[in-house]
Amino acid sequence: EHSRTRAMIIPHPSLSKTAPSRGGDTNKRIHTANQPSSSLYFRPDEATMRIPADQIAPAPTNGAARPDVMVYHPSQMPLAFSPAAATTTATTTATASLALKPSIWQSMGLGGMAASFAVNFTHPIETVKTRMQVSGATIGETCSQIVKSEGVRSFWKGLPFAYGRELSYTTIKLGAYAPVRDMLGAGKESPFYIKFVAGAITGGVGSCIGNPFDVLKTLAQTNKGASVPLSALVGRMYKDQGIGGFYRGVEVNIARACVLNATKMGVYDISKGFVSKQTGWSRKDVRTAFSSSFIAGFFMTCTVAPWDMIRTKLMSQPTDQKIYNGFTDCLVKTVKNDGVLSLWRGFVPIWARFAPQATLQLLTLEFLYGVFGFKSI
């Protein structure tokens, strides 16, 4: 039970009662109305003025009145303590801290919406990246060839399959991350490997479900002729290879998804804490989310590029032809023919896609979380 006007702060293991100095300290001082001379101090790296929900306790059971709370930066400490002001501050702070956590289904729904919005802007970059991986051409050559031979609209080839992929694969890998992370008992300050495990689980499960859309999207993007209707491409794939054709490259796609989502969500989660502590911005601040997703996009490119290259080669094989006998065969042939560094071919467009895509997806998801009254990731 929580009061709308009063709250009580209980000591947390991360709190210290050692009084800070007045000069340039970033600690925050907490006073209670009933005990105006008592103080608790947050650690210096706790930059947010928001009181964590796990530090808000119910009313005492021994009949004592629930104390008011007032939160101040040391440089703003008043000379006279005001219980009335404390009540107002406590109301705002406690209400902000008690935002709900979405269920896994609610989070997945919002994740799918965020991903479907973002893909409209990043799909052309994905098309260029895919063409570069298959042909070995440069960014300039690839873009010039597409515009000259197929027209500007061809940058959006395979977009219907991309929607299917985002509503299946990304809905799970992005939307289910926070609930799965919480199920594993990982808080915002938990060790990074727990967050990486949560990202790997949701990414791996999502890739199994979204693999057919990934295959069809890749085939549509690498097709240099006229766009093939969705029904015709699906019918051709089923006729030539059966159901198994829709799951070509699934093993490398799962590995890629695990690495990608573990890096994306793990680094994003960790970066939010780092950026927040270094700048003083809250975790919900748009600047924090943008900076964190940009950092995550770079590290995603470093770890995912080799897996992405092999996946593209496996999925872009013609429906009536088998060039590679699985992941290992494709990896060996690629390294033998083009060298180890070829696994990172298309690094710039991969990062050029990952960075804005991660930024758009995560910013949109954070926005939707806020609209529906949920806690940020």
CSV table of C-alpha atoms in Angstrom, one decimal:
chain,number,residue,atom,x,y,z
A,1,GLU,CA,0.0,0.0,0.0
A,2,HIS,CA,1.4,3.4,-1.0
A,3,SER,CA,0.2,6.8,0.0
A,4,ARG,CA,-0.4,9.3,-2.8
A,5,THR,CA,1.1,12.1,-0.7
A,6,ARG,CA,3.6,10.6,1.6
A,7,ALA,CA,6.4,8.0,1.2
A,8,MET,CA,9.1,6.6,3.4
A,9,ILE,CA,12.7,5.9,2.2
A,10,ILE,CA,14.4,2.8,3.7
A,11,PRO,CA,18.2,2.3,3.5
A,12,HIS,CA,19.4,0.4,0.5
A,13,PRO,CA,22.8,-1.5,0.5
A,14,SER,CA,24.1,1.0,-2.0
A,15,LEU,CA,23.5,4.0,0.3
A,16,SER,CA,26.0,5.5,2.6
A,17,LYS,CA,25.5,7.8,5.6
A,18,THR,CA,28.8,9.5,5.2
A,19,ALA,CA,28.1,13.2,4.7
A,20,PRO,CA,29.5,14.6,1.5
A,21,SER,CA,31.4,17.9,1.2
A,22,ARG,CA,29.6,20.9,-0.1
A,23,GLY,CA,32.0,21.5,-3.0
A,24,GLY,CA,31.0,20.0,-6.3
A,25,ASP,CA,29.5,16.8,-4.8
A,26,THR,CA,26.9,15.1,-7.0
A,27,ASN,CA,25.2,13.2,-4.1
A,28,LYS,CA,21.6,13.8,-3.3
A,29,ARG,CA,20.4,14.4,0.3
A,30,ILE,CA,17.1,12.9,1.6
A,31,HIS,CA,15.4,14.5,4.6
A,32,THR,CA,12.3,13.3,6.4
A,33,ALA,CA,9.7,15.6,7.9
A,34,ASN,CA,9.6,13.8,11.2
A,35,GLN,CA,13.4,13.8,11.4
A,36,PRO,CA,14.6,16.9,9.7
A,37,SER,CA,18.2,16.5,10.9
A,38,SER,CA,18.7,13.0,9.7
A,39,SER,CA,20.2,12.4,6.2
A,40,LEU,CA,20.8,9.6,3.8
A,41,TYR,CA,23.1,10.0,0.8
A,42,PHE,CA,23.0,8.2,-2.5
A,43,ARG,CA,26.3,7.1,-4.0
A,44,PRO,CA,27.9,9.7,-6.3
A,45,ASP,CA,27.2,7.6,-9.4
A,46,GLU,CA,23.5,7.5,-8.8
A,47,ALA,CA,22.8,10.5,-11.0
A,48,THR,CA,19.0,10.4,-11.2
A,49,MET,CA,16.8,12.4,-8.9
A,50,ARG,CA,14.1,9.6,-9.2
A,51,ILE,CA,13.8,7.4,-6.1
A,52,PRO,CA,14.0,3.7,-7.1
A,53,ALA,CA,10.7,1.8,-6.4
A,54,ASP,CA,12.5,-0.8,-4.3
A,55,GLN,CA,13.4,2.0,-1.8
A,56,ILE,CA,9.7,3.0,-1.2
A,57,ALA,CA,8.2,1.1,1.8
A,58,PRO,CA,4.6,0.7,3.0
A,59,ALA,CA,3.4,2.6,6.1
A,60,PRO,CA,5.0,1.5,9.4
A,61,THR,CA,2.9,-1.2,11.2
A,62,ASN,CA,3.8,0.1,14.7
A,63,GLY,CA,1.4,3.0,14.5
A,64,ALA,CA,4.0,5.6,13.7
A,65,ALA,CA,3.1,8.2,11.1
A,66,ARG,CA,4.5,7.7,7.6
A,67,PRO,CA,7.1,10.5,7.2
A,68,ASP,CA,7.3,12.9,4.3
A,69,VAL,CA,10.3,12.9,2.0
A,70,MET,CA,12.2,15.6,0.4
A,71,VAL,CA,14.9,15.1,-2.2
A,72,TYR,CA,17.6,17.7,-2.9
A,73,HIS,CA,20.9,18.2,-4.6
A,74,PRO,CA,23.4,19.4,-2.0
A,75,SER,CA,23.8,22.7,-3.8
A,76,GLN,CA,20.1,23.3,-3.5
A,77,MET,CA,19.6,22.4,0.2
A,78,PRO,CA,17.2,24.9,1.8
A,79,LEU,CA,18.0,26.8,5.1
A,80,ALA,CA,14.6,26.0,6.4
A,81,PHE,CA,12.9,22.6,6.0
A,82,SER,CA,9.3,22.6,4.7
A,83,PRO,CA,7.1,19.5,5.4
A,84,ALA,CA,4.5,20.9,2.9
A,85,ALA,CA,7.1,21.0,0.1
A,86,ALA,CA,8.3,17.5,1.2
A,87,THR,CA,4.8,16.2,0.6
A,88,THR,CA,4.6,17.6,-2.9
A,89,THR,CA,8.1,16.3,-3.8
A,90,ALA,CA,7.3,12.9,-2.4
A,91,THR,CA,4.1,12.6,-4.4
A,92,THR,CA,5.9,13.4,-7.7
A,93,THR,CA,8.9,11.2,-7.0
A,94,ALA,CA,6.9,8.2,-5.8
A,95,THR,CA,4.4,8.3,-8.6
A,96,ALA,CA,7.3,8.4,-11.2
A,97,SER,CA,9.0,5.5,-9.5
A,98,LEU,CA,5.9,3.2,-9.4
A,99,ALA,CA,5.4,2.9,-13.2
A,100,LEU,CA,4.2,-0.6,-14.2
A,101,LYS,CA,6.3,-3.3,-15.9
A,102,PRO,CA,4.7,-4.6,-19.1
A,103,SER,CA,3.8,-8.3,-19.5
A,104,ILE,CA,5.8,-10.2,-22.0
A,105,TRP,CA,2.9,-10.1,-24.5
A,106,GLN,CA,2.4,-6.3,-24.0
A,107,SER,CA,6.1,-5.8,-24.5
A,108,MET,CA,6.2,-8.0,-27.6
A,109,GLY,CA,3.3,-6.1,-29.1
A,110,LEU,CA,5.0,-2.8,-28.6
A,111,GLY,CA,8.3,-4.2,-29.9
A,112,GLY,CA,6.6,-5.3,-33.1
A,113,MET,CA,5.1,-1.9,-33.6
A,114,ALA,CA,8.5,-0.2,-33.0
A,115,ALA,CA,10.3,-2.5,-35.5
A,116,SER,CA,7.7,-2.2,-38.2
A,117,PHE,CA,8.0,1.6,-38.0
A,118,ALA,CA,11.8,1.6,-38.1
A,119,VAL,CA,12.1,-0.8,-41.1
A,120,ASN,CA,10.6,1.7,-43.5
A,121,PHE,CA,13.6,3.9,-43.1
A,122,THR,CA,16.4,1.3,-42.9
A,123,HIS,CA,15.3,-1.2,-45.6
A,124,PRO,CA,17.1,0.6,-48.5
A,125,ILE,CA,20.4,0.4,-46.5
A,126,GLU,CA,19.7,-3.3,-45.9
A,127,THR,CA,19.2,-3.8,-49.7
A,128,VAL,CA,22.6,-2.1,-50.5
A,129,LYS,CA,24.3,-4.2,-47.8
A,130,THR,CA,22.9,-7.4,-49.1
A,131,ARG,CA,23.9,-6.7,-52.7
A,132,MET,CA,27.4,-5.8,-51.6
A,133,GLN,CA,27.8,-9.0,-49.7
A,134,VAL,CA,26.8,-11.1,-52.8
A,135,SER,CA,28.6,-9.1,-55.5
A,136,GLY,CA,31.6,-7.7,-53.7
A,137,ALA,CA,31.0,-4.3,-55.2
A,138,THR,CA,31.6,-1.0,-53.3
A,139,ILE,CA,28.8,1.1,-51.9
A,140,GLY,CA,29.0,3.6,-54.7
A,141,GLU,CA,29.0,0.9,-57.4
A,142,THR,CA,26.1,-0.9,-55.8
A,143,CYS,CA,23.9,2.2,-55.4
A,144,SER,CA,24.7,3.5,-58.9
A,145,GLN,CA,23.8,0.1,-60.4
A,146,ILE,CA,20.5,-0.1,-58.6
A,147,VAL,CA,19.4,3.4,-59.6
A,148,LYS,CA,20.6,3.0,-63.2
A,149,SER,CA,19.2,-0.5,-63.9
A,150,GLU,CA,16.2,-0.9,-61.6
A,151,GLY,CA,15.2,2.6,-60.3
A,152,VAL,CA,15.0,4.2,-56.9
A,153,ARG,CA,12.0,2.1,-55.8
A,154,SER,CA,14.1,-1.0,-56.0
A,155,PHE,CA,15.8,0.0,-52.8
A,156,TRP,CA,12.6,-1.1,-51.1
A,157,LYS,CA,12.5,-4.5,-52.8
A,158,GLY,CA,11.3,-7.2,-50.4
A,159,LEU,CA,9.7,-4.7,-48.0
A,160,PRO,CA,6.5,-6.9,-47.5
A,161,PHE,CA,8.8,-9.8,-46.4
A,162,ALA,CA,10.6,-7.3,-44.1
A,163,TYR,CA,7.4,-6.5,-42.4
A,164,GLY,CA,6.7,-10.2,-41.8
A,165,ARG,CA,10.2,-10.5,-40.4
A,166,GLU,CA,9.8,-7.6,-38.0
A,167,LEU,CA,6.4,-8.7,-36.8
A,168,SER,CA,7.8,-12.2,-36.0
A,169,TYR,CA,11.5,-12.2,-35.4
A,170,THR,CA,12.0,-8.7,-34.1
A,171,THR,CA,8.7,-8.7,-32.1
A,172,ILE,CA,10.2,-11.5,-30.0
A,173,LYS,CA,13.9,-10.4,-29.9
A,174,LEU,CA,13.1,-6.8,-29.1
A,175,GLY,CA,9.8,-6.9,-27.2
A,176,ALA,CA,10.5,-9.9,-25.1
A,177,TYR,CA,13.9,-8.8,-23.9
A,178,ALA,CA,13.0,-6.7,-20.9
A,179,PRO,CA,10.5,-9.3,-19.5
A,180,VAL,CA,12.9,-12.2,-20.0
A,181,ARG,CA,15.7,-10.1,-18.4
A,182,ASP,CA,13.5,-9.6,-15.4
A,183,MET,CA,12.5,-13.2,-15.3
A,184,LEU,CA,16.2,-14.1,-15.0
A,185,GLY,CA,16.4,-11.7,-12.1
A,186,ALA,CA,18.6,-9.1,-13.8
A,187,GLY,CA,18.0,-5.5,-12.7
A,188,LYS,CA,19.5,-2.4,-14.3
A,189,GLU,CA,22.7,-2.8,-12.3
A,190,SER,CA,23.1,-6.6,-12.8
A,191,PRO,CA,26.2,-8.2,-14.4
A,192,PHE,CA,26.3,-7.8,-18.1
A,193,TYR,CA,26.4,-11.5,-18.9
A,194,ILE,CA,22.8,-11.9,-17.5
A,195,LYS,CA,21.6,-9.3,-20.0
A,196,PHE,CA,23.5,-10.9,-22.8
A,197,VAL,CA,21.9,-14.3,-22.0
A,198,ALA,CA,18.4,-12.6,-22.1
A,199,GLY,CA,19.2,-11.1,-25.4
A,200,ALA,CA,20.5,-14.4,-26.8
A,201,ILE,CA,17.4,-16.3,-25.7
A,202,THR,CA,15.0,-13.8,-27.3
A,203,GLY,CA,17.1,-13.4,-30.4
A,204,GLY,CA,17.4,-17.2,-30.9
A,205,VAL,CA,13.7,-17.9,-30.5
A,206,GLY,CA,12.8,-15.0,-32.7
A,207,SER,CA,15.0,-16.2,-35.5
A,208,CYS,CA,13.5,-19.7,-35.6
A,209,ILE,CA,10.1,-18.1,-36.2
A,210,GLY,CA,11.1,-15.4,-38.6
A,211,ASN,CA,13.6,-17.4,-40.7
A,212,PRO,CA,11.1,-18.0,-43.7
A,213,PHE,CA,10.6,-14.2,-44.0
A,214,ASP,CA,14.4,-13.7,-43.8
A,215,VAL,CA,14.9,-16.1,-46.7
A,216,LEU,CA,12.3,-14.5,-48.9
A,217,LYS,CA,13.4,-11.0,-48.1
A,218,THR,CA,17.0,-11.9,-49.0
A,219,LEU,CA,15.9,-13.5,-52.3
A,220,ALA,CA,13.8,-10.4,-53.2
A,221,GLN,CA,16.6,-8.0,-52.4
A,222,THR,CA,19.2,-9.9,-54.5
A,223,ASN,CA,16.8,-10.2,-57.5
A,224,LYS,CA,18.1,-7.7,-60.1
A,225,GLY,CA,15.2,-8.2,-62.4
A,226,ALA,CA,11.6,-7.2,-62.0
A,227,SER,CA,10.1,-7.5,-58.6
A,228,VAL,CA,8.6,-11.0,-58.0
A,229,PRO,CA,5.1,-11.0,-56.4
A,230,LEU,CA,5.0,-12.4,-52.9
A,231,SER,CA,2.7,-15.4,-53.9
A,232,ALA,CA,5.0,-16.3,-56.9
A,233,LEU,CA,8.2,-16.3,-54.8
A,234,VAL,CA,6.6,-18.4,-52.0
A,235,GLY,CA,5.2,-20.8,-54.6
A,236,ARG,CA,8.5,-21.2,-56.4
A,237,MET,CA,10.4,-21.8,-53.2
A,238,TYR,CA,7.9,-24.5,-52.0
A,239,LYS,CA,7.9,-26.2,-55.5
A,240,ASP,CA,11.7,-26.4,-55.7
A,241,GLN,CA,12.7,-27.1,-52.1
A,242,GLY,CA,9.6,-27.8,-50.0
A,243,ILE,CA,9.1,-26.5,-46.5
A,244,GLY,CA,12.9,-27.0,-45.8
A,245,GLY,CA,13.7,-24.3,-48.3
A,246,PHE,CA,12.2,-21.7,-46.0
A,247,TYR,CA,14.6,-22.7,-43.3
A,248,ARG,CA,17.8,-22.7,-45.3
A,249,GLY,CA,20.5,-21.1,-43.2
A,250,VAL,CA,18.5,-21.4,-40.0
A,251,GLU,CA,21.5,-22.6,-38.0
A,252,VAL,CA,23.6,-19.6,-38.8
A,253,ASN,CA,20.6,-17.3,-38.5
A,254,ILE,CA,20.0,-18.5,-35.0
A,255,ALA,CA,23.7,-18.0,-34.1
A,256,ARG,CA,23.6,-14.5,-35.7
A,257,ALA,CA,20.5,-13.6,-33.9
A,258,CYS,CA,21.9,-14.7,-30.5
A,259,VAL,CA,25.1,-12.7,-31.0
A,260,LEU,CA,23.2,-9.7,-32.5
A,261,ASN,CA,20.6,-9.4,-29.8
A,262,ALA,CA,22.9,-10.2,-27.0
A,263,THR,CA,25.2,-7.4,-28.2
A,264,LYS,CA,22.4,-5.0,-29.1
A,265,MET,CA,20.3,-5.3,-25.9
A,266,GLY,CA,23.1,-6.1,-23.6
A,267,VAL,CA,25.3,-3.1,-24.7
A,268,TYR,CA,22.3,-0.8,-25.0
A,269,ASP,CA,21.2,-1.7,-21.4
A,270,ILE,CA,24.8,-1.2,-20.1
A,271,SER,CA,25.3,1.9,-22.1
A,272,LYS,CA,22.2,3.6,-20.7
A,273,GLY,CA,23.6,3.2,-17.2
A,274,PHE,CA,27.0,4.5,-18.3
A,275,VAL,CA,25.6,7.5,-20.2
A,276,SER,CA,23.2,8.3,-17.4
A,277,LYS,CA,26.0,8.3,-14.8
A,278,GLN,CA,28.5,10.3,-17.0
A,279,THR,CA,26.0,13.0,-18.1
A,280,GLY,CA,23.4,13.2,-15.3
A,281,TRP,CA,20.6,12.5,-17.8
A,282,SER,CA,17.9,10.1,-16.6
A,283,ARG,CA,17.5,6.6,-18.2
A,284,LYS,CA,14.3,7.8,-19.8
A,285,ASP,CA,15.9,10.9,-21.4
A,286,VAL,CA,15.8,10.8,-25.2
A,287,ARG,CA,19.4,11.8,-25.3
A,288,THR,CA,20.4,8.8,-23.2
A,289,ALA,CA,18.4,6.4,-25.4
A,290,PHE,CA,19.9,7.9,-28.6
A,291,SER,CA,23.5,7.8,-27.4
A,292,SER,CA,23.1,4.2,-26.0
A,293,SER,CA,21.5,2.8,-29.2
A,294,PHE,CA,24.2,4.5,-31.4
A,295,ILE,CA,26.9,2.8,-29.3
A,296,ALA,CA,25.0,-0.5,-29.4
A,297,GLY,CA,24.8,-0.2,-33.2
A,298,PHE,CA,28.6,0.0,-33.6
A,299,PHE,CA,29.3,-3.0,-31.4
A,300,MET,CA,26.6,-5.0,-33.1
A,301,THR,CA,28.4,-4.5,-36.4
A,302,CYS,CA,31.7,-5.7,-35.0
A,303,THR,CA,30.3,-8.9,-33.7
A,304,VAL,CA,27.6,-9.7,-36.3
A,305,ALA,CA,29.2,-8.9,-39.6
A,306,PRO,CA,30.8,-12.4,-40.2
A,307,TRP,CA,27.5,-14.2,-39.3
A,308,ASP,CA,25.6,-11.8,-41.5
A,309,MET,CA,27.8,-12.5,-44.5
A,310,ILE,CA,27.4,-16.3,-44.3
A,311,ARG,CA,23.7,-16.0,-43.7
A,312,THR,CA,23.3,-13.8,-46.8
A,313,LYS,CA,25.2,-16.2,-49.0
A,314,LEU,CA,23.2,-19.2,-47.8
A,315,MET,CA,19.8,-17.4,-48.1
A,316,SER,CA,20.5,-15.8,-51.5
A,317,GLN,CA,21.1,-19.2,-53.3
A,318,PRO,CA,18.6,-19.7,-56.2
A,319,THR,CA,15.6,-21.7,-55.2
A,320,ASP,CA,16.5,-24.4,-57.8
A,321,GLN,CA,20.2,-24.6,-57.0
A,322,LYS,CA,22.3,-25.5,-53.9
A,323,ILE,CA,25.7,-23.8,-53.9
A,324,TYR,CA,26.7,-24.4,-50.3
A,325,ASN,CA,26.2,-27.5,-48.1
A,326,GLY,CA,25.4,-25.6,-44.9
A,327,PHE,CA,27.2,-23.1,-42.6
A,328,THR,CA,30.7,-24.8,-42.4
A,329,ASP,CA,31.0,-25.3,-46.2
A,330,CYS,CA,30.0,-21.7,-46.9
A,331,LEU,CA,32.4,-20.4,-44.3
A,332,VAL,CA,35.4,-22.4,-45.7
A,333,LYS,CA,34.7,-21.5,-49.3
A,334,THR,CA,34.3,-17.8,-48.4
A,335,VAL,CA,37.6,-17.6,-46.5
A,336,LYS,CA,39.4,-19.7,-49.1
A,337,ASN,CA,38.2,-17.6,-52.1
A,338,ASP,CA,38.1,-14.1,-50.6
A,339,GLY,CA,40.2,-14.2,-47.4
A,340,VAL,CA,39.2,-13.8,-43.7
A,341,LEU,CA,38.6,-10.1,-43.9
A,342,SER,CA,35.9,-10.7,-46.5
A,343,LEU,CA,33.7,-11.8,-43.7
A,344,TRP,CA,33.5,-8.1,-42.7
A,345,ARG,CA,32.6,-7.0,-46.2
A,346,GLY,CA,30.0,-4.4,-46.1
A,347,PHE,CA,31.0,-3.2,-42.6
A,348,VAL,CA,30.0,0.4,-43.3
A,349,PRO,CA,26.5,-0.2,-44.7
A,350,ILE,CA,25.9,-2.8,-42.0
A,351,TRP,CA,26.8,-0.3,-39.3
A,352,ALA,CA,25.0,2.4,-41.3
A,353,ARG,CA,21.9,0.2,-41.0
A,354,PHE,CA,22.3,-1.1,-37.5
A,355,ALA,CA,23.0,2.3,-35.9
A,356,PRO,CA,19.8,4.1,-37.2
A,357,GLN,CA,17.8,0.9,-37.0
A,358,ALA,CA,18.8,0.3,-33.3
A,359,THR,CA,18.2,4.0,-32.6
A,360,LEU,CA,14.8,4.1,-34.2
A,361,GLN,CA,13.6,0.8,-32.8
A,362,LEU,CA,14.8,1.5,-29.3
A,363,LEU,CA,13.7,5.1,-29.2
A,364,THR,CA,10.3,4.2,-30.6
A,365,LEU,CA,9.9,1.3,-28.1
A,366,GLU,CA,10.9,3.6,-25.2
A,367,PHE,CA,8.4,6.1,-26.4
A,368,LEU,CA,5.6,3.5,-26.6
A,369,TYR,CA,6.6,2.2,-23.1
A,370,GLY,CA,6.1,5.8,-21.8
A,371,VAL,CA,2.8,6.3,-23.7
A,372,PHE,CA,1.3,3.2,-22.0
A,373,GLY,CA,2.8,4.0,-18.6
A,374,PHE,CA,5.4,1.3,-18.5
A,375,LYS,CA,8.9,1.5,-17.0
A,376,SER,CA,11.8,2.1,-19.5
A,377,ILE,CA,14.0,-0.7,-20.6
